[in-house]
Amino acid sequence: MIWQNYIYFVHENKIRVTHLCGVIRIPQTIIIHGGAGYWREDRLMKALNFLKDLGEKSYKVLLEKGSLAAVEYAINKMEESPLFNAGRGGAPNLLGHVELDAGLMKSNGEAGFVASVKNVIYAISLAKIVMTETDHLMIVGEGAESLAKIKGLWVPENELLTNRTINLWRESVSGLLQVVSGQLSKERLAEDNILRRILDYYPHLVEFLRKNRAYLEKLQMKLGTGDTVGAVAFDGDELVAGTSTGGLFLKLPGRVGDTPLPGAGTFANEKGACSATGVGEDIIRVMLAKSAVDLTRNLSARDASREVFRILGEKFKIRAGIILIDQEGDWGIYHKTPKFPCVVVENGSLIIKDEWRE
Ligand code: ASP
């Protein structure tokens, strides 16, 4: 098949591409996601506009500086924006603090992860420092904060909390306290109420708080979600995946999600690169990102992104979305959440949508 200036042909079960001038040319592609989940219409529109502009800018970085620089650039911009659940605007935990997770992985096996880190906007850049400057793969909590201080990435917490996240936290926690004390039943909350969704994600939270009153007391004293971001890129040579998040809203302090766990929320090897988002506990249980990349051995990335949900979904609930790219530059996006705003820029052509399930 001839399309634009490329010839597409099937070889070893995969679609390959050759430029008409005879030189094998692999598409250069970047995919960026703004998080899989429930998005209110007004914020979704803002996020899509933001992603369109970001897609164009990140593609330029991809062409000039390669996959790693493009993934870091794209994620940094979303970490800076209060629209997404990463860096500034990251979801507060149960006690109202922002604890971030981030991960970065390259096809040659180099990787860096940070988990449960406070006081940082650019968590993905901290993960890159773990990758490029230390002998370790993952640094968490206070150790990660010390590293952020040394590298000039530390910021006070008020730079991470936004009016929106503070209000959401107050509203949800006061509702939660009423549920815990039996004054309000979960069923009386509207379908789209954030607390109702949280109680679906965490079916044991109310019981946990009833049994562990120390948390309740802290909450009572203190009373007074956008989504995770990620990117995968292929510059014709290197595949890179990166993800950054504030984690799930109202998580218990110290909870680590899928994002900084290699193979769960972030994964890359010589076959493919994948970034996942959604309910971290669902994603970790099935090692979603690695499972998707493994399927690209026999399937195109497009088919693999759907198949992984079909196969693993037979046994497990997977409330998540993924972006996936393979060594031929083929890509796929799929999700089991209501919305998943993503932008793809492939050889300069841009596609932007908030649903990818056809
Ligand atoms: N996967 C993230 C976590 O569970 C949250 C998200 O993607 O929105 O920490």
XYZ file of C-alpha atoms and ligand atoms in Angstrom:
367
model
C 0.000 0.000 0.000
C 1.300 3.487 -0.840
C 0.187 6.262 1.483
C 1.728 9.704 1.462
C 5.418 9.072 0.719
C 5.656 5.690 2.368
C 5.183 2.099 1.234
C 3.592 -0.097 3.867
C 4.133 -3.863 3.705
C 3.674 -6.889 5.948
C 6.801 -8.687 7.125
C 6.987 -11.233 9.997
C 3.374 -10.469 10.903
C 4.054 -6.771 11.424
C 3.322 -3.784 9.283
C 6.650 -2.236 8.126
C 7.141 1.039 6.384
C 9.592 2.139 3.703
C 10.076 5.633 2.376
C 9.515 5.883 -1.387
C 13.111 6.979 -1.956
C 14.077 3.489 -0.808
C 15.515 4.340 2.588
C 13.784 2.464 5.410
C 12.206 5.107 7.537
C 10.433 4.535 10.832
C 7.771 7.027 11.864
C 8.757 9.368 14.671
C 5.925 9.517 17.135
C 5.000 10.914 20.509
C 1.815 10.145 22.449
C 0.868 12.156 25.507
C -1.964 11.403 27.939
C -3.617 13.589 30.523
C -4.972 10.721 32.635
C -7.731 8.120 32.327
C -10.791 8.661 34.469
C -13.850 10.815 34.993
C -13.385 14.258 33.508
C -15.866 17.094 33.965
C -16.733 18.638 30.587
C -15.236 22.105 31.216
C -11.906 20.756 32.448
C -11.805 18.172 29.682
C -12.059 20.918 27.037
C -9.255 22.881 28.703
C -7.116 19.740 28.888
C -7.675 18.908 25.206
C -6.668 22.437 24.134
C -3.627 22.225 26.352
C -2.674 18.810 24.935
C -2.993 19.971 21.323
C -0.480 22.751 21.828
C 1.732 20.501 23.945
C 1.661 17.779 21.253
C 3.011 20.183 18.640
C 5.739 21.539 20.907
C 6.781 18.115 22.195
C 7.027 16.749 18.655
C 9.528 19.507 17.823
C 11.575 18.495 20.865
C 11.387 14.863 19.668
C 12.806 15.793 16.253
C 15.517 18.022 17.686
C 16.573 16.178 20.824
C 15.093 12.652 20.776
C 12.640 10.578 22.800
C 13.935 11.135 26.333
C 13.986 14.925 26.044
C 10.520 14.927 24.446
C 8.940 12.736 27.146
C 10.490 14.824 29.935
C 9.429 18.074 28.260
C 5.815 16.921 27.769
C 5.458 15.658 31.341
C 7.144 18.753 32.884
C 4.615 21.000 31.140
C 1.702 18.952 32.523
C 3.303 18.864 35.990
C 3.416 22.679 35.891
C -0.259 22.942 34.943
C -2.966 22.773 37.647
C -5.201 20.971 35.115
C -3.628 17.568 35.710
C -3.018 15.296 38.654
C 0.769 15.605 38.659
C 3.146 18.109 40.239
C 1.129 21.306 40.837
C -2.506 20.190 41.140
C -1.521 16.681 42.284
C -4.294 14.914 44.248
C -3.965 15.350 48.035
C -3.804 12.184 50.135
C -6.226 11.441 52.976
C -4.459 13.910 55.257
C -4.350 16.657 52.616
C -0.705 16.370 51.535
C 0.510 15.915 47.971
C 2.723 12.840 47.620
C 3.951 12.224 44.103
C 5.071 9.149 42.166
C 6.927 9.226 38.834
C 8.805 6.850 36.569
C 10.894 6.969 33.443
C 12.184 4.038 31.422
C 14.182 3.637 28.206
C 14.354 0.758 25.761
C 17.991 0.031 26.726
C 16.915 -0.751 30.317
C 18.013 2.521 31.892
C 15.318 3.701 34.300
C 14.567 5.929 37.280
C 11.607 5.986 39.666
C 10.579 8.109 42.647
C 7.695 7.326 44.988
C 5.808 9.038 47.801
C 7.824 12.222 47.362
C 6.561 15.559 48.703
C 7.504 19.143 47.799
C 8.449 18.626 44.148
C 6.733 19.863 40.994
C 8.956 18.145 38.442
C 8.807 14.590 39.780
C 9.687 13.177 36.344
C 12.926 15.186 36.311
C 13.740 13.813 39.753
C 13.179 10.310 38.326
C 15.559 11.226 35.495
C 18.204 12.264 38.033
C 17.805 8.864 39.752
C 18.352 7.277 36.327
C 21.278 9.349 35.133
C 23.163 10.223 38.323
C 22.692 7.391 40.817
C 23.363 3.650 40.919
C 19.753 3.010 41.922
C 16.470 2.535 40.145
C 14.109 3.896 42.787
C 14.333 6.435 45.617
C 11.338 7.136 47.855
C 10.016 9.496 50.539
C 12.477 11.610 52.498
C 15.455 10.323 50.503
C 13.838 11.529 47.295
C 13.084 14.904 48.909
C 16.726 15.297 49.995
C 17.808 14.587 46.434
C 15.289 17.164 45.189
C 16.765 19.734 47.581
C 20.319 19.070 46.390
C 19.227 19.344 42.748
C 17.185 22.534 43.240
C 13.826 20.824 42.582
C 12.352 21.267 46.101
C 9.361 23.647 46.510
C 7.099 24.426 49.507
C 3.849 22.440 49.575
C 1.672 25.494 48.887
C 3.093 25.495 45.352
C 1.579 22.052 44.776
C -1.857 22.560 46.319
C -4.320 24.564 44.223
C -7.643 26.122 45.231
C -9.397 23.363 43.335
C -7.568 20.485 45.042
C -7.914 22.072 48.484
C -11.672 22.570 48.027
C -12.137 19.080 46.623
C -10.238 17.646 49.568
C -12.253 19.577 52.154
C -15.547 18.646 50.541
C -14.691 14.961 50.182
C -13.191 14.561 53.616
C -16.173 16.167 55.351
C -18.441 13.789 53.382
C -16.207 10.880 54.310
C -16.417 11.719 58.013
C -20.203 11.709 57.747
C -20.146 8.298 56.052
C -17.789 6.959 58.724
C -20.043 8.238 61.517
C -23.110 6.752 59.807
C -24.787 10.144 59.158
C -24.570 9.693 55.391
C -24.804 6.545 53.290
C -22.686 6.050 50.167
C -25.841 5.354 48.154
C -27.121 8.878 48.840
C -24.132 10.400 47.042
C -24.678 11.299 43.363
C -23.145 8.972 40.717
C -20.617 11.615 39.682
C -19.699 12.639 43.228
C -15.950 12.256 43.741
C -16.412 10.706 47.197
C -18.679 8.042 45.736
C -15.984 7.151 43.198
C -13.330 7.083 45.901
C -15.438 4.691 47.948
C -15.734 2.455 44.854
C -11.959 2.504 44.471
C -11.388 1.919 48.185
C -14.185 -0.368 49.395
C -12.467 -0.893 52.771
C -11.729 2.752 53.585
C -14.769 3.428 55.777
C -14.199 0.275 57.810
C -10.488 1.061 58.050
C -11.210 4.509 59.472
C -13.744 3.129 61.934
C -11.117 0.683 63.209
C -8.175 3.099 63.142
C -9.408 6.176 64.882
C -5.987 7.869 64.895
C -6.499 8.766 61.243
C -9.974 10.045 61.975
C -8.712 12.310 64.722
C -6.039 13.747 62.432
C -8.658 14.357 59.749
C -11.056 16.043 62.143
C -8.257 18.327 63.331
C -7.185 19.203 59.804
C -10.595 19.762 58.272
C -10.790 23.174 57.983
C -9.238 15.133 40.603
C -7.621 15.861 37.621
C -5.497 12.992 36.449
C -2.096 11.458 36.034
C 0.061 12.387 33.057
C 2.296 10.324 30.817
C 4.079 10.163 27.495
C 5.724 7.580 25.262
C 7.968 8.435 22.338
C 9.956 6.845 19.558
C 12.554 8.895 17.683
C 13.392 6.088 15.233
C 16.039 4.735 17.587
C 15.074 4.868 21.226
C 11.742 4.102 22.906
C 10.937 5.951 26.135
C 7.988 5.811 28.552
C 7.322 8.245 31.393
C 4.489 8.779 33.901
C 3.972 11.268 36.744
C 1.130 11.483 39.257
C -0.197 12.717 42.552
C -1.707 9.220 42.866
C -5.287 8.474 43.792
C -7.168 11.165 45.668
C -7.494 10.492 49.423
C -5.022 7.606 49.345
C -3.559 6.644 52.699
C -0.277 8.454 53.376
C 2.618 6.355 52.100
C 0.520 4.483 49.540
C 2.486 3.914 46.327
C 0.604 3.400 43.072
C 1.512 1.826 39.745
C 3.295 4.848 38.242
C 6.745 4.306 39.797
C 6.659 0.516 39.574
C 8.485 -0.740 36.480
C 6.178 -2.971 34.457
C 3.023 -1.730 36.200
C 2.452 1.936 35.282
C 5.619 2.591 33.310
C 7.641 0.218 31.140
C 9.950 0.189 28.125
C 12.200 -2.364 26.495
C 13.535 -2.898 22.964
C 10.046 -3.971 21.787
C 7.889 -1.163 23.085
C 7.102 1.551 25.616
C 3.918 1.965 27.642
C 2.495 4.410 30.194
C -0.618 3.445 32.160
C -3.066 5.445 34.271
C -6.117 4.618 36.357
C -6.629 2.722 39.579
C -3.063 1.817 40.551
C -4.049 -1.280 42.520
C -5.775 -2.743 39.415
C -2.765 -1.897 37.234
C -0.112 -3.334 39.568
C -1.992 -6.612 39.994
C -1.743 -7.390 36.260
C 1.557 -5.581 35.481
C -0.363 -3.758 32.808
C 2.416 -1.814 31.050
C 4.740 -4.799 30.673
C 1.887 -7.108 29.673
C 0.972 -4.676 26.889
C 4.565 -4.370 25.664
C 4.948 -8.184 25.707
C 1.973 -8.522 23.377
C 3.690 -6.347 20.739
C 5.944 -9.340 19.980
C 3.084 -10.819 17.976
C 0.620 -7.990 17.551
C 0.692 -4.445 16.302
C 0.686 -1.900 19.136
C -2.845 -0.945 18.131
C -4.127 -4.514 18.594
C -1.947 -5.133 21.661
C -3.411 -2.117 23.461
C -6.903 -3.618 23.151
C -5.948 -7.282 23.593
C -4.209 -6.679 26.907
C -7.487 -5.430 28.402
C -9.433 -8.315 26.868
C -7.047 -11.035 28.092
C -6.352 -9.686 31.580
C -9.874 -8.345 31.943
C -11.274 -11.896 31.877
C -9.980 -12.389 35.397
C -9.413 -8.916 36.820
C -11.118 -5.565 37.000
C -8.860 -3.047 35.184
C -10.070 0.523 35.593
C -7.279 2.025 33.518
C -6.016 3.397 30.232
C -2.735 2.910 28.364
C -0.667 4.538 25.642
C 1.631 2.133 23.815
C 4.237 2.473 21.069
C 6.355 -0.275 19.514
C 9.732 -0.571 17.823
C 8.222 0.070 14.409
C 6.624 3.273 15.583
C 3.189 1.669 15.465
C 1.024 2.880 18.366
C -2.158 2.104 20.264
C -4.331 3.712 22.908
C -7.083 2.014 24.879
C -8.985 2.567 28.118
C -11.700 1.160 30.334
C -12.535 4.510 31.902
C -15.129 7.031 30.716
C -12.557 9.468 29.298
C -8.913 9.418 28.274
C -7.656 12.688 26.750
C -4.582 11.964 24.601
C -2.703 13.525 21.727
C -0.649 11.600 19.162
C 1.803 13.264 16.804
C 3.071 10.896 14.130
C 5.297 12.261 11.374
C 3.927 15.706 12.012
C 0.217 14.729 11.838
C -1.706 15.333 15.037
C -4.695 13.388 16.384
C -6.429 14.482 19.552
C -9.395 12.749 21.241
C -10.862 12.008 24.632
C -12.124 8.474 23.816
C -10.126 5.701 22.162
C -12.273 2.593 22.255
C -13.425 1.976 18.698
N -2.471 5.373 38.468
C -2.401 6.418 39.454
C -2.310 5.784 40.829
O -3.051 4.857 41.117
C -3.577 7.350 39.433
C -4.042 7.811 38.080
O -3.586 7.329 37.052
O -4.909 8.718 38.040
O -1.549 6.254 41.624
